[in-house]
Amino acid sequence: MLFSALNGRFDLVTTTIGEKTVLLCTQVAFIRNTQQSDNKLSDGRSAIYLWLSDGAWVFDVEQISADNAGYSFSTLLHAKDVFFFALYSQKGEHGGLDSLVFVHLKDQLQRIKSVLT
Protein backbone atom coordinates (compact mmCIF):
# COMPACT_ATOMS: atom_id res chain seq x y z
CA MET A 1 0.00 0.00 0.00
CA LEU A 2 1.39 3.41 -0.95
CA PHE A 3 0.80 6.48 1.21
CA SER A 4 1.55 10.00 0.02
CA ALA A 5 0.45 13.57 0.68
CA LEU A 6 -2.23 14.84 -1.65
CA ASN A 7 -1.17 18.32 -2.80
CA GLY A 8 0.53 18.84 0.58
CA ARG A 9 -2.71 19.82 2.32
CA PHE A 10 -2.37 19.88 6.08
CA ASP A 11 -3.34 21.98 9.09
CA LEU A 12 -1.15 22.57 12.15
CA VAL A 13 -2.27 23.77 15.57
CA THR A 14 -0.42 23.99 18.87
CA THR A 15 -2.39 23.48 22.05
CA THR A 16 -2.02 22.38 25.64
CA ILE A 17 -3.52 19.04 26.59
CA GLY A 18 -3.20 18.18 30.24
CA GLU A 19 0.11 19.75 31.24
CA LYS A 20 1.84 19.31 27.86
CA THR A 21 2.09 21.64 24.89
CA VAL A 22 1.66 19.59 21.72
CA LEU A 23 1.38 20.01 17.99
CA LEU A 24 -1.67 18.53 16.27
CA CYS A 25 -1.66 18.08 12.51
CA THR A 26 -4.26 16.97 10.00
CA GLN A 27 -3.01 15.60 6.69
CA VAL A 28 -5.05 14.91 3.60
CA ALA A 29 -3.48 11.76 2.19
CA PHE A 30 -4.06 9.57 -0.83
CA ILE A 31 -3.81 5.83 -0.33
CA ARG A 32 -3.40 3.66 -3.37
CA ASN A 33 -4.62 0.12 -3.14
CA THR A 34 -2.26 -2.80 -3.70
CA GLN A 35 -1.13 -3.73 -7.18
CA GLN A 36 -3.47 -5.77 -9.32
CA SER A 37 -2.45 -8.91 -11.21
CA ASP A 38 -1.69 -6.85 -14.36
CA ASN A 39 0.85 -4.88 -12.28
CA LYS A 40 -1.23 -1.67 -12.40
CA LEU A 41 -2.27 0.21 -9.30
CA SER A 42 -5.97 0.05 -8.60
CA ASP A 43 -7.90 3.19 -7.69
CA GLY A 44 -7.14 4.64 -4.32
CA ARG A 45 -8.92 6.83 -1.81
CA SER A 46 -8.26 10.04 0.05
CA ALA A 47 -8.70 10.55 3.78
CA ILE A 48 -7.79 12.98 6.55
CA TYR A 49 -5.42 11.70 9.23
CA LEU A 50 -4.70 13.20 12.66
CA TRP A 51 -1.11 13.29 13.96
CA LEU A 52 0.25 14.31 17.38
CA SER A 53 3.76 15.50 18.29
CA ASP A 54 5.37 16.74 21.48
CA GLY A 55 8.57 17.78 19.68
CA ALA A 56 10.39 14.54 20.47
CA TRP A 57 8.20 12.04 18.65
CA VAL A 58 5.20 11.82 16.28
CA PHE A 59 2.14 9.64 16.89
CA ASP A 60 -0.51 8.67 14.30
CA VAL A 61 -3.77 9.17 16.21
CA GLU A 62 -6.09 7.86 13.46
CA GLN A 63 -8.14 8.66 10.39
CA ILE A 64 -10.78 11.29 11.21
CA SER A 65 -12.74 11.53 7.95
CA ALA A 66 -14.87 9.39 5.72
CA ASP A 67 -13.03 7.63 2.91
CA ASN A 68 -12.62 9.15 -0.53
CA ALA A 69 -14.49 12.38 -0.03
CA GLY A 70 -12.18 14.67 -2.03
CA TYR A 71 -11.21 17.20 0.63
CA SER A 72 -10.06 20.71 -0.17
CA PHE A 73 -9.39 21.83 3.42
CA SER A 74 -9.49 20.78 7.05
CA THR A 75 -8.96 22.51 10.37
CA LEU A 76 -8.90 21.53 14.05
CA LEU A 77 -10.69 23.32 16.89
CA HIS A 78 -9.62 22.66 20.50
CA ALA A 79 -10.58 24.39 23.76
CA LYS A 80 -9.82 23.71 27.42
CA ASP A 81 -9.16 19.95 27.22
CA VAL A 82 -12.90 19.41 26.77
CA PHE A 83 -13.84 20.34 23.22
CA PHE A 84 -12.03 18.91 20.19
CA PHE A 85 -13.52 19.15 16.71
CA ALA A 86 -12.53 18.83 13.06
CA LEU A 87 -14.09 20.91 10.32
CA TYR A 88 -13.46 19.84 6.74
CA SER A 89 -14.90 20.16 3.26
CA GLN A 90 -16.26 17.20 1.37
CA LYS A 91 -16.93 17.09 -2.36
CA GLY A 92 -20.49 16.45 -3.41
CA GLU A 93 -21.33 13.15 -5.04
CA HIS A 94 -21.52 13.02 -8.84
CA GLY A 95 -20.50 16.66 -9.26
CA GLY A 96 -22.97 17.93 -6.65
CA LEU A 97 -22.39 20.75 -4.22
CA ASP A 98 -19.53 20.55 -1.74
CA SER A 99 -20.43 20.44 1.94
CA LEU A 100 -18.82 21.18 5.30
CA VAL A 101 -18.49 18.37 7.83
CA PHE A 102 -18.15 19.13 11.55
CA VAL A 103 -16.97 16.16 13.63
CA HIS A 104 -16.66 15.89 17.42
CA LEU A 105 -13.34 14.16 18.14
CA LYS A 106 -14.14 13.03 21.68
CA ASP A 107 -12.61 9.55 21.32
CA GLN A 108 -9.50 10.95 19.65
CA LEU A 109 -9.02 13.45 22.50
CA GLN A 110 -9.21 10.61 25.03
CA ARG A 111 -6.67 8.63 23.00
CA ILE A 112 -4.32 11.63 22.87
CA LYS A 113 -4.62 12.11 26.64
CA SER A 114 -3.81 8.43 27.23
CA VAL A 115 -0.74 8.64 24.96
CA LEU A 116 0.52 11.74 26.77
CA THR A 117 0.30 10.16 30.25
PDB file of C-alpha atoms in Angstrom:
ATOM      1  CA  MET A   1       0.000   0.000   0.000  1.00  0.00           C
ATOM      2  CA  LEU A   2       1.395   3.409  -0.945  1.00  0.00           C
ATOM      3  CA  PHE A   3       0.803   6.484   1.212  1.00  0.00           C
ATOM      4  CA  SER A   4       1.551   9.997   0.023  1.00  0.00           C
ATOM      5  CA  ALA A   5       0.446  13.569   0.684  1.00  0.00           C
ATOM      6  CA  LEU A   6      -2.231  14.838  -1.655  1.00  0.00           C
ATOM      7  CA  ASN A   7      -1.172  18.320  -2.802  1.00  0.00           C
ATOM      8  CA  GLY A   8       0.527  18.838   0.580  1.00  0.00           C
ATOM      9  CA  ARG A   9      -2.705  19.818   2.319  1.00  0.00           C
ATOM     10  CA  PHE A  10      -2.373  19.882   6.078  1.00  0.00           C
ATOM     11  CA  ASP A  11      -3.339  21.981   9.093  1.00  0.00           C
ATOM     12  CA  LEU A  12      -1.145  22.565  12.153  1.00  0.00           C
ATOM     13  CA  VAL A  13      -2.271  23.773  15.569  1.00  0.00           C
ATOM     14  CA  THR A  14      -0.419  23.988  18.874  1.00  0.00           C
ATOM     15  CA  THR A  15      -2.385  23.484  22.050  1.00  0.00           C
ATOM     16  CA  THR A  16      -2.016  22.384  25.642  1.00  0.00           C
ATOM     17  CA  ILE A  17      -3.519  19.039  26.591  1.00  0.00           C
ATOM     18  CA  GLY A  18      -3.195  18.180  30.242  1.00  0.00           C
ATOM     19  CA  GLU A  19       0.107  19.751  31.240  1.00  0.00           C
ATOM     20  CA  LYS A  20       1.837  19.314  27.861  1.00  0.00           C
ATOM     21  CA  THR A  21       2.086  21.636  24.886  1.00  0.00           C
ATOM     22  CA  VAL A  22       1.657  19.588  21.724  1.00  0.00           C
ATOM     23  CA  LEU A  23       1.382  20.006  17.986  1.00  0.00           C
ATOM     24  CA  LEU A  24      -1.671  18.531  16.269  1.00  0.00           C
ATOM     25  CA  CYS A  25      -1.662  18.078  12.514  1.00  0.00           C
ATOM     26  CA  THR A  26      -4.255  16.967  10.003  1.00  0.00           C
ATOM     27  CA  GLN A  27      -3.007  15.604   6.695  1.00  0.00           C
ATOM     28  CA  VAL A  28      -5.048  14.907   3.599  1.00  0.00           C
ATOM     29  CA  ALA A  29      -3.482  11.760   2.192  1.00  0.00           C
ATOM     30  CA  PHE A  30      -4.059   9.570  -0.826  1.00  0.00           C
ATOM     31  CA  ILE A  31      -3.809   5.833  -0.328  1.00  0.00           C
ATOM     32  CA  ARG A  32      -3.399   3.660  -3.372  1.00  0.00           C
ATOM     33  CA  ASN A  33      -4.621   0.120  -3.141  1.00  0.00           C
ATOM     34  CA  THR A  34      -2.263  -2.796  -3.701  1.00  0.00           C
ATOM     35  CA  GLN A  35      -1.134  -3.729  -7.184  1.00  0.00           C
ATOM     36  CA  GLN A  36      -3.468  -5.771  -9.325  1.00  0.00           C
ATOM     37  CA  SER A  37      -2.447  -8.906 -11.210  1.00  0.00           C
ATOM     38  CA  ASP A  38      -1.686  -6.854 -14.361  1.00  0.00           C
ATOM     39  CA  ASN A  39       0.849  -4.880 -12.276  1.00  0.00           C
ATOM     40  CA  LYS A  40      -1.227  -1.673 -12.402  1.00  0.00           C
ATOM     41  CA  LEU A  41      -2.267   0.209  -9.298  1.00  0.00           C
ATOM     42  CA  SER A  42      -5.975   0.053  -8.600  1.00  0.00           C
ATOM     43  CA  ASP A  43      -7.904   3.187  -7.687  1.00  0.00           C
ATOM     44  CA  GLY A  44      -7.140   4.636  -4.316  1.00  0.00           C
ATOM     45  CA  ARG A  45      -8.916   6.831  -1.807  1.00  0.00           C
ATOM     46  CA  SER A  46      -8.258  10.044   0.053  1.00  0.00           C
ATOM     47  CA  ALA A  47      -8.704  10.550   3.783  1.00  0.00           C
ATOM     48  CA  ILE A  48      -7.790  12.977   6.553  1.00  0.00           C
ATOM     49  CA  TYR A  49      -5.418  11.699   9.233  1.00  0.00           C
ATOM     50  CA  LEU A  50      -4.703  13.197  12.660  1.00  0.00           C
ATOM     51  CA  TRP A  51      -1.113  13.287  13.964  1.00  0.00           C
ATOM     52  CA  LEU A  52       0.245  14.311  17.381  1.00  0.00           C
ATOM     53  CA  SER A  53       3.760  15.502  18.289  1.00  0.00           C
ATOM     54  CA  ASP A  54       5.371  16.741  21.483  1.00  0.00           C
ATOM     55  CA  GLY A  55       8.569  17.784  19.683  1.00  0.00           C
ATOM     56  CA  ALA A  56      10.391  14.542  20.473  1.00  0.00           C
ATOM     57  CA  TRP A  57       8.196  12.042  18.650  1.00  0.00           C
ATOM     58  CA  VAL A  58       5.197  11.821  16.283  1.00  0.00           C
ATOM     59  CA  PHE A  59       2.136   9.642  16.891  1.00  0.00           C
ATOM     60  CA  ASP A  60      -0.510   8.673  14.296  1.00  0.00           C
ATOM     61  CA  VAL A  61      -3.767   9.165  16.214  1.00  0.00           C
ATOM     62  CA  GLU A  62      -6.089   7.862  13.458  1.00  0.00           C
ATOM     63  CA  GLN A  63      -8.143   8.659  10.394  1.00  0.00           C
ATOM     64  CA  ILE A  64     -10.782  11.289  11.209  1.00  0.00           C
ATOM     65  CA  SER A  65     -12.738  11.531   7.947  1.00  0.00           C
ATOM     66  CA  ALA A  66     -14.873   9.387   5.722  1.00  0.00           C
ATOM     67  CA  ASP A  67     -13.033   7.632   2.908  1.00  0.00           C
ATOM     68  CA  ASN A  68     -12.617   9.153  -0.527  1.00  0.00           C
ATOM     69  CA  ALA A  69     -14.488  12.383  -0.025  1.00  0.00           C
ATOM     70  CA  GLY A  70     -12.180  14.670  -2.030  1.00  0.00           C
ATOM     71  CA  TYR A  71     -11.209  17.201   0.626  1.00  0.00           C
ATOM     72  CA  SER A  72     -10.058  20.713  -0.166  1.00  0.00           C
ATOM     73  CA  PHE A  73      -9.385  21.831   3.421  1.00  0.00           C
ATOM     74  CA  SER A  74      -9.492  20.778   7.051  1.00  0.00           C
ATOM     75  CA  THR A  75      -8.958  22.505  10.375  1.00  0.00           C
ATOM     76  CA  LEU A  76      -8.902  21.534  14.047  1.00  0.00           C
ATOM     77  CA  LEU A  77     -10.686  23.322  16.887  1.00  0.00           C
ATOM     78  CA  HIS A  78      -9.625  22.662  20.497  1.00  0.00           C
ATOM     79  CA  ALA A  79     -10.580  24.385  23.759  1.00  0.00           C
ATOM     80  CA  LYS A  80      -9.825  23.707  27.418  1.00  0.00           C
ATOM     81  CA  ASP A  81      -9.160  19.947  27.222  1.00  0.00           C
ATOM     82  CA  VAL A  82     -12.898  19.414  26.769  1.00  0.00           C
ATOM     83  CA  PHE A  83     -13.837  20.335  23.221  1.00  0.00           C
ATOM     84  CA  PHE A  84     -12.034  18.914  20.194  1.00  0.00           C
ATOM     85  CA  PHE A  85     -13.523  19.147  16.712  1.00  0.00           C
ATOM     86  CA  ALA A  86     -12.529  18.831  13.064  1.00  0.00           C
ATOM     87  CA  LEU A  87     -14.087  20.911  10.317  1.00  0.00           C
ATOM     88  CA  TYR A  88     -13.458  19.837   6.740  1.00  0.00           C
ATOM     89  CA  SER A  89     -14.898  20.161   3.264  1.00  0.00           C
ATOM     90  CA  GLN A  90     -16.259  17.198   1.371  1.00  0.00           C
ATOM     91  CA  LYS A  91     -16.932  17.091  -2.363  1.00  0.00           C
ATOM     92  CA  GLY A  92     -20.488  16.448  -3.413  1.00  0.00           C
ATOM     93  CA  GLU A  93     -21.329  13.146  -5.045  1.00  0.00           C
ATOM     94  CA  HIS A  94     -21.520  13.018  -8.844  1.00  0.00           C
ATOM     95  CA  GLY A  95     -20.498  16.662  -9.261  1.00  0.00           C
ATOM     96  CA  GLY A  96     -22.967  17.925  -6.654  1.00  0.00           C
ATOM     97  CA  LEU A  97     -22.393  20.754  -4.216  1.00  0.00           C
ATOM     98  CA  ASP A  98     -19.534  20.552  -1.741  1.00  0.00           C
ATOM     99  CA  SER A  99     -20.433  20.443   1.940  1.00  0.00           C
ATOM    100  CA  LEU A 100     -18.821  21.179   5.296  1.00  0.00           C
ATOM    101  CA  VAL A 101     -18.488  18.375   7.826  1.00  0.00           C
ATOM    102  CA  PHE A 102     -18.150  19.134  11.550  1.00  0.00           C
ATOM    103  CA  VAL A 103     -16.973  16.160  13.628  1.00  0.00           C
ATOM    104  CA  HIS A 104     -16.665  15.894  17.416  1.00  0.00           C
ATOM    105  CA  LEU A 105     -13.336  14.159  18.143  1.00  0.00           C
ATOM    106  CA  LYS A 106     -14.144  13.033  21.683  1.00  0.00           C
ATOM    107  CA  ASP A 107     -12.611   9.552  21.321  1.00  0.00           C
ATOM    108  CA  GLN A 108      -9.498  10.947  19.655  1.00  0.00           C
ATOM    109  CA  LEU A 109      -9.016  13.451  22.499  1.00  0.00           C
ATOM    110  CA  GLN A 110      -9.207  10.614  25.032  1.00  0.00           C
ATOM    111  CA  ARG A 111      -6.674   8.630  22.996  1.00  0.00           C
ATOM    112  CA  ILE A 112      -4.321  11.627  22.871  1.00  0.00           C
ATOM    113  CA  LYS A 113      -4.621  12.107  26.641  1.00  0.00           C
ATOM    114  CA  SER A 114      -3.809   8.435  27.233  1.00  0.00           C
ATOM    115  CA  VAL A 115      -0.744   8.639  24.960  1.00  0.00           C
ATOM    116  CA  LEU A 116       0.525  11.738  26.775  1.00  0.00           C
ATOM    117  CA  THR A 117       0.304  10.159  30.251  1.00  0.00           C
TER     118      THR A 117
END
